PDB file of C-alpha atoms in Angstrom:
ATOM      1  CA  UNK O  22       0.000   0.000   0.000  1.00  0.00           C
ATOM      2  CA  UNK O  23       1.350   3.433  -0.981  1.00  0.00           C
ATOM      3  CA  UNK O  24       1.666   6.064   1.243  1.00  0.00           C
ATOM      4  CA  UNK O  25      -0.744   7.808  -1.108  1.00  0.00           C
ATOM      5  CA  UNK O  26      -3.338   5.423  -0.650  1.00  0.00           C
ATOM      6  CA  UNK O  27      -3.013   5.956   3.023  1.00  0.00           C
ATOM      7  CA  UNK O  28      -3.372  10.013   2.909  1.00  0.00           C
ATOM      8  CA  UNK O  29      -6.299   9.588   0.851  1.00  0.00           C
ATOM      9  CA  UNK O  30      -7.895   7.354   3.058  1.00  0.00           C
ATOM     10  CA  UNK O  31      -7.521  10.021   5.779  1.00  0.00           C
ATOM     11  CA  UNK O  32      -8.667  12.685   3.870  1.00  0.00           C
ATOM     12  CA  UNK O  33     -11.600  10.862   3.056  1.00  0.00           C
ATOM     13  CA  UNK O  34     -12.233  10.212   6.960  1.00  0.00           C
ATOM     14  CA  UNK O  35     -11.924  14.090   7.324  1.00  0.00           C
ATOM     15  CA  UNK O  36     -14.659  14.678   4.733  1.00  0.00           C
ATOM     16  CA  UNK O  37     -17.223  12.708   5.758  1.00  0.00           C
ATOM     17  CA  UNK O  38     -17.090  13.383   9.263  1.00  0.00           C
ATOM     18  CA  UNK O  39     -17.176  17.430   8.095  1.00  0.00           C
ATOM     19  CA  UNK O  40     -20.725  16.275   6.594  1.00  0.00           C
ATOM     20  CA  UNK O  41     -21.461  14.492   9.616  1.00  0.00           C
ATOM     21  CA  UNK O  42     -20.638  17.260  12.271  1.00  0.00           C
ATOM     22  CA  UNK O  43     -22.707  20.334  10.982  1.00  0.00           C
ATOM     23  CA  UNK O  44     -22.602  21.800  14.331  1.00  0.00           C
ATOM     24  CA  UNK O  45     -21.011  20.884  17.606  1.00  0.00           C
ATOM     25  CA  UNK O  46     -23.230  18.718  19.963  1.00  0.00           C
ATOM     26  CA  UNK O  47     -22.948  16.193  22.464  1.00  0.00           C
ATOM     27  CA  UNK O  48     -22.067  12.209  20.507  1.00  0.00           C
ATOM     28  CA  UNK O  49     -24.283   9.239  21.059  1.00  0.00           C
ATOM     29  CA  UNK O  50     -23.435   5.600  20.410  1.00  0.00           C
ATOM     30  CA  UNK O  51     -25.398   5.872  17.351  1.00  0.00           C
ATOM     31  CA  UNK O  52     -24.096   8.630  15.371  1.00  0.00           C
ATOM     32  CA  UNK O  53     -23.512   8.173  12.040  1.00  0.00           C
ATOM     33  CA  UNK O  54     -19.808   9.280  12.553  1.00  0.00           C
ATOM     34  CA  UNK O  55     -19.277   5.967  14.372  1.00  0.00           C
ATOM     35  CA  UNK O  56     -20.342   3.169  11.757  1.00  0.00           C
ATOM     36  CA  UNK O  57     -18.037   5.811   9.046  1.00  0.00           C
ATOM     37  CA  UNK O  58     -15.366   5.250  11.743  1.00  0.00           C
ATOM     38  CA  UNK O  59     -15.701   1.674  12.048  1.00  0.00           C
ATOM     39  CA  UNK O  60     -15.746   1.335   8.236  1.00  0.00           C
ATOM     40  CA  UNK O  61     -12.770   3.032   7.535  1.00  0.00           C
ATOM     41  CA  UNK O  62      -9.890   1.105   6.072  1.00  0.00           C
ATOM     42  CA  UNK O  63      -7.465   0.481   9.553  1.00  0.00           C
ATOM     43  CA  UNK O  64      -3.913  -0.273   7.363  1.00  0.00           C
ATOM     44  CA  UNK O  65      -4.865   2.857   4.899  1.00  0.00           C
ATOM     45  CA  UNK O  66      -5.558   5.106   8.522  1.00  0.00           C
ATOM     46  CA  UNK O  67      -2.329   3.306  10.084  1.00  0.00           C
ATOM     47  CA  UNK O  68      -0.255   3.878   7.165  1.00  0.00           C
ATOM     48  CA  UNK O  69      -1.343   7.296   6.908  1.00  0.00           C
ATOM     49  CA  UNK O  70      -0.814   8.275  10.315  1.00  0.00           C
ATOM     50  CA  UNK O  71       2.619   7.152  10.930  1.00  0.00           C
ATOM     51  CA  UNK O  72       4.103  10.797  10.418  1.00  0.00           C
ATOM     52  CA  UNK O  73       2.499  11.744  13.777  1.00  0.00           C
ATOM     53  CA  UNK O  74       3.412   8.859  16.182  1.00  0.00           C
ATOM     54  CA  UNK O  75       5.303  10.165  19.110  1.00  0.00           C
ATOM     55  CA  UNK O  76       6.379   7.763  21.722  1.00  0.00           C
ATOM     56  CA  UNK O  77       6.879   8.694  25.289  1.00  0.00           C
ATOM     57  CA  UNK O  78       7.705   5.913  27.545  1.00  0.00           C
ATOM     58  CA  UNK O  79       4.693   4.579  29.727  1.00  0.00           C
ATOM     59  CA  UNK O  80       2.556   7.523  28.279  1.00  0.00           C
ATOM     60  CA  UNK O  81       0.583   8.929  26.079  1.00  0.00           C
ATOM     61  CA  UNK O  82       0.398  11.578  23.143  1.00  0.00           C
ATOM     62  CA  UNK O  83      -1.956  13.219  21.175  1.00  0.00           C
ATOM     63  CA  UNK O  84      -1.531  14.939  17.688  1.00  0.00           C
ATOM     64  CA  UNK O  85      -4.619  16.668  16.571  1.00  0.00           C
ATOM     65  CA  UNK O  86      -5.235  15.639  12.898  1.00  0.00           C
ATOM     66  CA  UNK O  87      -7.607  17.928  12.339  1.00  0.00           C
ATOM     67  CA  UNK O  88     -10.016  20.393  13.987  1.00  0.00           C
ATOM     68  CA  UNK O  89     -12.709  22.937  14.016  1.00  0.00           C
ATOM     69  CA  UNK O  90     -15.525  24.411  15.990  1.00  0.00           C
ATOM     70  CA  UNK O  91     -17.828  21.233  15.787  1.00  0.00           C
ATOM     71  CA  UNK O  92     -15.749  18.078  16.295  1.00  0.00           C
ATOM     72  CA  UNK O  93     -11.835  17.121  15.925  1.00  0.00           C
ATOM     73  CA  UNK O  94      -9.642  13.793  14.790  1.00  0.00           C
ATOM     74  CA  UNK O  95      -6.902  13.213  17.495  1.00  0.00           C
ATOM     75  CA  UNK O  96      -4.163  10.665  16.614  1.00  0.00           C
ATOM     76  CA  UNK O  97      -3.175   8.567  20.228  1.00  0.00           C
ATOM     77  CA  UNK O  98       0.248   6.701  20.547  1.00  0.00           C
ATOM     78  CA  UNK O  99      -0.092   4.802  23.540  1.00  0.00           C
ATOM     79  CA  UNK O 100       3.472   3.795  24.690  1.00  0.00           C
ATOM     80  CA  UNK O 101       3.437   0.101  26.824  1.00  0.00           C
ATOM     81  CA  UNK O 102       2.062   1.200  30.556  1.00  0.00           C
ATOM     82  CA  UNK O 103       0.073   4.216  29.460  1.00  0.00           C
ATOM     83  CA  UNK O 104      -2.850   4.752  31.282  1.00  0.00           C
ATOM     84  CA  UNK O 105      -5.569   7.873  31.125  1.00  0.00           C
ATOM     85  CA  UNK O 106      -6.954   9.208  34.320  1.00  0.00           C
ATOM     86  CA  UNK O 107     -10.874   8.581  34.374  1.00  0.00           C
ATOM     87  CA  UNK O 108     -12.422  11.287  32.446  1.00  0.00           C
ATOM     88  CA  UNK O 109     -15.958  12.030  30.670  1.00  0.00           C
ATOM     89  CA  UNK O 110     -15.812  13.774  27.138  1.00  0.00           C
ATOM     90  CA  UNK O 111     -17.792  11.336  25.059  1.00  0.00           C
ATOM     91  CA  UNK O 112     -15.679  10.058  21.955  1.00  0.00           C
ATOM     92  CA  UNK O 113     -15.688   7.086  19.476  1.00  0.00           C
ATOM     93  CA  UNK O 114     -12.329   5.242  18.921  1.00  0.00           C
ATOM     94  CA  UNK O 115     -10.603   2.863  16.478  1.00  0.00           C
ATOM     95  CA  UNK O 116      -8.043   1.026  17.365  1.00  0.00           C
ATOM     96  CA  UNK O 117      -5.792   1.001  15.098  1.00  0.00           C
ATOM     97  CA  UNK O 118      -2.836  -1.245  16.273  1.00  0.00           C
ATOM     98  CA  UNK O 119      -2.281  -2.667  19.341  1.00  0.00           C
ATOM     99  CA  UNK O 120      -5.517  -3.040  22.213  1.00  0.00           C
ATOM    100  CA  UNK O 121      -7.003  -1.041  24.646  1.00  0.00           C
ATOM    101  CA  UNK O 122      -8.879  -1.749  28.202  1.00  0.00           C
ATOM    102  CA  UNK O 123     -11.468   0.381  28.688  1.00  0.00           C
ATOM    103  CA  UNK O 124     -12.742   0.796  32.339  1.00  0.00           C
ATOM    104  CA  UNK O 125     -16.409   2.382  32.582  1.00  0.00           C
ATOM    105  CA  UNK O 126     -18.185   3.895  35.861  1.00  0.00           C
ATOM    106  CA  UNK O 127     -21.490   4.056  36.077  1.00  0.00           C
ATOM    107  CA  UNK O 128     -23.480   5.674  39.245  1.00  0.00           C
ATOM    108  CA  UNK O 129     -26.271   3.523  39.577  1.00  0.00           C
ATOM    109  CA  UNK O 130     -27.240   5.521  43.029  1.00  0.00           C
ATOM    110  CA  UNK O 131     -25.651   7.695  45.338  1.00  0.00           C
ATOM    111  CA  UNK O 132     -23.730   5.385  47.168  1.00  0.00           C
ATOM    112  CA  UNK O 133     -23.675   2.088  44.411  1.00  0.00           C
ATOM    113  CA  UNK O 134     -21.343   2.442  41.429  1.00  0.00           C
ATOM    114  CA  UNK O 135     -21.129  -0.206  38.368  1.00  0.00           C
ATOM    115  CA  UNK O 136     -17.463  -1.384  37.153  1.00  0.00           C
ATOM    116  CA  UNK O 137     -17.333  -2.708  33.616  1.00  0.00           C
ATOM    117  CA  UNK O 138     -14.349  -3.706  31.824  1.00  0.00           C
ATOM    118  CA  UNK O 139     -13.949  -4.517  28.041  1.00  0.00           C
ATOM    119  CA  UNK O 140     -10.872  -5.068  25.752  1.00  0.00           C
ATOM    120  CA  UNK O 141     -10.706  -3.144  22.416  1.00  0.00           C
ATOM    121  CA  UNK O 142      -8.217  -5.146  20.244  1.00  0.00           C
ATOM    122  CA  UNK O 143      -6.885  -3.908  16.596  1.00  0.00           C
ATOM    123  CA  UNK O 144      -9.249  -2.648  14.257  1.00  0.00           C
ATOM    124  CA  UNK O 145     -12.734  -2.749  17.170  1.00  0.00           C
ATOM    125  CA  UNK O 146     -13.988   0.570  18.180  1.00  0.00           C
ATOM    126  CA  UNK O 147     -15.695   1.912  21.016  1.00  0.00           C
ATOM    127  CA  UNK O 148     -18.102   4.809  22.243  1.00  0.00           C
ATOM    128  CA  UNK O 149     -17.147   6.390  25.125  1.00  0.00           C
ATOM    129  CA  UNK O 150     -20.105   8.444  26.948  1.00  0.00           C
ATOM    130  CA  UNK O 151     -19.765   8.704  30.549  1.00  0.00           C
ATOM    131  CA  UNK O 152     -16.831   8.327  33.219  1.00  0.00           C
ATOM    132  CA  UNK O 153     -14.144   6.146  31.865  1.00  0.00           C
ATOM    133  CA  UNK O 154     -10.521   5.061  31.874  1.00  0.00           C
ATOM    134  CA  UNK O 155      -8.334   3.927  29.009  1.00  0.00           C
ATOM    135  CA  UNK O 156      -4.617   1.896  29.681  1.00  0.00           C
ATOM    136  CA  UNK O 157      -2.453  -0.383  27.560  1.00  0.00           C
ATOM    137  CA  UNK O 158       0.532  -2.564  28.029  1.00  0.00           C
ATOM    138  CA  UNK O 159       1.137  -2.680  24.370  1.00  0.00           C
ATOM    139  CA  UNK O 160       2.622  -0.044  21.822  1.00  0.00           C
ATOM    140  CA  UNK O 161      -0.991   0.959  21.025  1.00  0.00           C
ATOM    141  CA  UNK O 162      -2.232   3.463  17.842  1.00  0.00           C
ATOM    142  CA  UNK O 163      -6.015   4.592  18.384  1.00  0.00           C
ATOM    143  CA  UNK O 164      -7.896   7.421  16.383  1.00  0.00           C
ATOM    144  CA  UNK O 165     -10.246   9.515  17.903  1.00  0.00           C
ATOM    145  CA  UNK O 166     -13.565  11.558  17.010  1.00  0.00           C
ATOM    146  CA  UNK O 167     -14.471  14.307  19.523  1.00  0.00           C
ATOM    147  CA  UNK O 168     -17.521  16.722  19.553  1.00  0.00           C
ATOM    148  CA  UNK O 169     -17.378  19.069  20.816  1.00  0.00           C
ATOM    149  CA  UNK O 170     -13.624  19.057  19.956  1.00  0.00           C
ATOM    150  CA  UNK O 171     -10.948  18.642  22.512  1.00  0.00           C
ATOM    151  CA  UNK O 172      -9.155  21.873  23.380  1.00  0.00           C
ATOM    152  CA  UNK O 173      -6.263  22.704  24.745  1.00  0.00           C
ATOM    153  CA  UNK O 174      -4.545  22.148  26.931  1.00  0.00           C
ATOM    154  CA  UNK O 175      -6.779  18.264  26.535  1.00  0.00           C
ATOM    155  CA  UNK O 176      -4.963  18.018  24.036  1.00  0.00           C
ATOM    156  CA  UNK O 177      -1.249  18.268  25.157  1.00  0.00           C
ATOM    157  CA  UNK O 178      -0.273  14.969  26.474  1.00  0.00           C
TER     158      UNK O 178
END
């Protein structure tokens, strides 16, 4: 696959989600952005994302692919040992290489919270909507769909 193939792939991603995200609002497990996410082709993505990887040992970084007032891409390279404090902005992911476990709280009353855990391997994706944590122990590549967009300083990891 050429390198072209892979930017093209991207820039497709970019366009369709522009249609998708008219305005900036709050994501849902079924938004359309997450099946175009899903559908994407993971080597073309992988391939074309390569000239933003930055490792950092037992942490993560993020490189904004692109951005605007409605929703942004963000590029994650999860070093082996990175873990993400628990957070809330919703999100879909893909993983693109490596795998991901994905701790979710939920509040099911004041004093009783729910603990589920799920593993995202290469190529599944996930919707993130309430309080969660994300870790690896693997050199780990995931692309992410925000909306409203991450801002600095979210975004400086």
């Amino acid at each position: 696959m050429s390198a072209r193939g892979g930017l093209l792939a991207l820039r497709a991603l970019k366009t369709d989600l522009q249609h998708f995200f008219h305005s900036a609002h709050a994501l849902t497990r079924h938004h359309d952005a997450a099946a175009l996410l899903a559908s994407a082709p993971r080597k073309s993505l992988l391939k074309a994302v390569q000239p933003f990887v930055r490792w950092r040992d037992g942490a993560l970084t993020r490189h904004e692919i692109f951005g605007n007032t409605n929703f942004n891409l963000v590029l994650t390279s999860w070093a082996p040992g990175a873990k993400m404090t628990f957070h809330d902005p919703g999100h879909f992911f893909r993983v693109l290489k490596g795998t991901l476990h994905e701790t979710t709280v939920t509040a099911l009353s004041p004093d009783l919270l729910q603990r589920d855990e799920s593993c995202i391997e290469q190529g599944g994706c996930s919707f993130l909507g309430g309080v969660h944590q994300l870790e690896t122990n693997t050199s780990t590549i995931t692309l992410h769909t925000f909306s409203p967009p991450l801002r600095a300083p979210d975004l400086a990891f």
